[in-house]
PDB file of C-alpha atoms in Angstrom:
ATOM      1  CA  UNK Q   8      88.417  98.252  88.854  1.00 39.00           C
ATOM      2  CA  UNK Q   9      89.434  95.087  90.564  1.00 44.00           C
ATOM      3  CA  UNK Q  10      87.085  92.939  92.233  1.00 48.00           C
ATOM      4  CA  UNK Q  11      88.737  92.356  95.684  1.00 47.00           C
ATOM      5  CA  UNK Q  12      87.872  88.926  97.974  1.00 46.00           C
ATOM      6  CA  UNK Q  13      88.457  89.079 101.605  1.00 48.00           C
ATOM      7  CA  UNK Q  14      89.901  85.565 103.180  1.00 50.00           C
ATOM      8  CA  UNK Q  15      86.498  85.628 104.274  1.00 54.00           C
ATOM      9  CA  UNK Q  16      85.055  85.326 101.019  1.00 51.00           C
ATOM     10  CA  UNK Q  17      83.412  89.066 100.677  1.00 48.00           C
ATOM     11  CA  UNK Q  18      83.676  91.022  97.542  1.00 46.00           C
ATOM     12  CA  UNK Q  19      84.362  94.338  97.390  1.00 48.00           C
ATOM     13  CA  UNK Q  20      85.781  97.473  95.655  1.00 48.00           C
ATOM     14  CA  UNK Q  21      88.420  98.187  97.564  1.00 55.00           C
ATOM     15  CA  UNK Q  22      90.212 102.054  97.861  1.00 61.00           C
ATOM     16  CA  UNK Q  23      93.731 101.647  98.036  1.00 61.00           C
ATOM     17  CA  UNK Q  24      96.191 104.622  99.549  1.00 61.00           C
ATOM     18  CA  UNK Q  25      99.222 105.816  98.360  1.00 61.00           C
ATOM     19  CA  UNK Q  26     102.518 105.423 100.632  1.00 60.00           C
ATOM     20  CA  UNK Q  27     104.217 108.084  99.178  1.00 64.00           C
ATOM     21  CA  UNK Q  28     101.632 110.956  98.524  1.00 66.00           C
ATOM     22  CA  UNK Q  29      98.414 109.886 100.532  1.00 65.00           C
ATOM     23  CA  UNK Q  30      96.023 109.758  97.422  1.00 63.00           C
ATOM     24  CA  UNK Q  31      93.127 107.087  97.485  1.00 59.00           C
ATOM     25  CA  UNK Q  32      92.311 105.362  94.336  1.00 60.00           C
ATOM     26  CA  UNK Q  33      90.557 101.959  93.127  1.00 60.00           C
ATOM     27  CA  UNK Q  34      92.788  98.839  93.208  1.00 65.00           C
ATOM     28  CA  UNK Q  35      93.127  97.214  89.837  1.00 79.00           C
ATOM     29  CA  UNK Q  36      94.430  98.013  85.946  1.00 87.00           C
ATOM     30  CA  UNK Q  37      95.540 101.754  85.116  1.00 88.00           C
ATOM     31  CA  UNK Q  38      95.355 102.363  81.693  1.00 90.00           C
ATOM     32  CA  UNK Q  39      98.225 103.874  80.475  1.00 92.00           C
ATOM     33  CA  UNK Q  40      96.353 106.448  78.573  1.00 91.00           C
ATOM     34  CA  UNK Q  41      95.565 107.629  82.165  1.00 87.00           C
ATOM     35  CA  UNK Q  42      98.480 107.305  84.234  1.00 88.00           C
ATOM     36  CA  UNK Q  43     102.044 106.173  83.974  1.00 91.00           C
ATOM     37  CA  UNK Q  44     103.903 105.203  86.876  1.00 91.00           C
ATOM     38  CA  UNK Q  45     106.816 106.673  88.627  1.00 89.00           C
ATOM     39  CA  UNK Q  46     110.355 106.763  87.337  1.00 89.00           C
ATOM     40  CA  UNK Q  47     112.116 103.353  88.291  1.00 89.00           C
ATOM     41  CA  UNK Q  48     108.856 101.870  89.691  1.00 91.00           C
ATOM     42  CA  UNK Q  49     108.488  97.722  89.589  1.00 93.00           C
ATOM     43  CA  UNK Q  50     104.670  97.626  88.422  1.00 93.00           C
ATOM     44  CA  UNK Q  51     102.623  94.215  86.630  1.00 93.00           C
ATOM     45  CA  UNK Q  52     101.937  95.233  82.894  1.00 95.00           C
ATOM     46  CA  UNK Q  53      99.455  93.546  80.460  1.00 94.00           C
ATOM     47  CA  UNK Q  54      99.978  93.665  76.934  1.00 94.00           C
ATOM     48  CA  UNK Q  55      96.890  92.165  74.912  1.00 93.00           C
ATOM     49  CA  UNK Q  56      97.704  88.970  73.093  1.00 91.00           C
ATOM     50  CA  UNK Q  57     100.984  88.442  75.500  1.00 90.00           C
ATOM     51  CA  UNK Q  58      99.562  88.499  79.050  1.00 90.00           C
ATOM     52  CA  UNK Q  59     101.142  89.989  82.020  1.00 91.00           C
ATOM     53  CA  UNK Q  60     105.059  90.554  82.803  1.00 94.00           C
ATOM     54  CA  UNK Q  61     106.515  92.595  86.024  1.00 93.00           C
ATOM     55  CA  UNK Q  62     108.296  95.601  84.686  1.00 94.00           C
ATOM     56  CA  UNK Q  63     109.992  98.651  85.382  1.00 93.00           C
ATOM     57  CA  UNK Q  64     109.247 101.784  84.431  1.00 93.00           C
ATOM     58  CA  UNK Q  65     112.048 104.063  83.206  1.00 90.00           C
ATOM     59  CA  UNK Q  66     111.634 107.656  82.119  1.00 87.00           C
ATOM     60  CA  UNK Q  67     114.437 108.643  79.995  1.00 80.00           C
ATOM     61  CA  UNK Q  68     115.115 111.617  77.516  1.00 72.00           C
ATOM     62  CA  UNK Q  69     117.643 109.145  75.247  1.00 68.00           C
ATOM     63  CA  UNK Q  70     114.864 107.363  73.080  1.00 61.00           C
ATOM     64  CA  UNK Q  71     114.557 104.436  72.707  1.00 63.00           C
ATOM     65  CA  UNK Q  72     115.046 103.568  76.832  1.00 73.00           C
ATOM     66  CA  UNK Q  73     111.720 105.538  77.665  1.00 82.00           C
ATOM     67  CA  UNK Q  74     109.064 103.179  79.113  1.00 91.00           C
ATOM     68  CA  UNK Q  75     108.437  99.710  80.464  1.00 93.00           C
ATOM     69  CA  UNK Q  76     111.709  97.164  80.383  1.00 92.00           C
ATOM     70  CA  UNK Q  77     111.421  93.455  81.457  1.00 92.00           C
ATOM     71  CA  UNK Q  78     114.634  91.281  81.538  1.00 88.00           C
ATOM     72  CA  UNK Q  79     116.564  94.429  79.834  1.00 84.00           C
ATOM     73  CA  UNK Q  80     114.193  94.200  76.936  1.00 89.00           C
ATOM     74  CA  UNK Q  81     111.583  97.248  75.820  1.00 89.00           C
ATOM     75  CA  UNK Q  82     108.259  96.042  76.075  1.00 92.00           C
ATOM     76  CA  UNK Q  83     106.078  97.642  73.165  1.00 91.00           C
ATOM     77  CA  UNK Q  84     101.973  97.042  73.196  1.00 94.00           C
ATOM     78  CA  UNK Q  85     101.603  97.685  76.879  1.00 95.00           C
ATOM     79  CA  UNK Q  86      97.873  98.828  77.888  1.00 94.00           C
ATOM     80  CA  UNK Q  87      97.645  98.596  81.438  1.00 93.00           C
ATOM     81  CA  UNK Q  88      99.642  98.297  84.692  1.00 92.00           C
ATOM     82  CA  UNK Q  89      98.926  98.049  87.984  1.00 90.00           C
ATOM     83  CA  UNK Q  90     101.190  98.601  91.162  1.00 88.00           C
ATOM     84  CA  UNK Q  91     102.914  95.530  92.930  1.00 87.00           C
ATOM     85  CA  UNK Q  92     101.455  94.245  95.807  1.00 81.00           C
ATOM     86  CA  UNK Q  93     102.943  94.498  98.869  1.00 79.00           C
ATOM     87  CA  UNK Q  94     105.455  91.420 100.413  1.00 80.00           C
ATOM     88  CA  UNK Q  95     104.113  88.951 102.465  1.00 82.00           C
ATOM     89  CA  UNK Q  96     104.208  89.276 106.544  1.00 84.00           C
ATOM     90  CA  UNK Q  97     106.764  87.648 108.206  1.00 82.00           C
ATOM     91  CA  UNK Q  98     104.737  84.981 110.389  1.00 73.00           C
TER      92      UNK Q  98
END
C-alpha cells in the first residue's frame, strides 16, 4: 500500500477506481506475482537493485517480446509496478 498525503498534509490509504472496469483497489506497488497489467499499458516498474523505469507492458505469444520493454529494451528482474498517474489539470 501507498501512503497517500493530501496538499493539506493528511495521510491516508487511499482506494483508487478503475476507469475502465469500475474495480476499487489500494493505490501503490502490485506485485507482479499478483497482477500484471493490461496489454500495451504505460505503468512505473521497480526492479530491486535498479530502481524504477516507466514501461510498457506487452503480451506477446513470440518469446522473447512478452513483458515489460523500456526504450525498446526487455526489462528482466521486475517485482512491482504500479499504474501511471494521471496528467496534470490544465490551469
Amino acid at each position: 500500500m501507498t501512503d497517500i498525503v493530501c496538499k493539506c498534509g493528511v495521510s491516508r490509504l487511499e482506494d483508487v477506481q478503475c476507469a475502465e472496469c469500475g474495480e476499487y483497489f489500494k493505490a501503490g506497488w502490485i506485485p507482479v506475482s499478483e497482477r500484471l497489467p493490461k496489454q500495451a499499458q504505460h505503468v512505473i516498474v521497480n526492479i530491486p537493485g535498479m530502481g524504477f523505469d516507466i514501461a510498457l507492458y506487452v503480451i506477446c505469444k513470440q518469446l522473447p517480446f512478452d513483458g515489460f520493454h523500456a526504450g525498446g529494451i526487455k526489462l528482466v528482474g521486475v517485482t512491482h509496478w504500479m499504474p501511471l498517474p494521471p496528467p496534470p489539470e490544465a490551469s
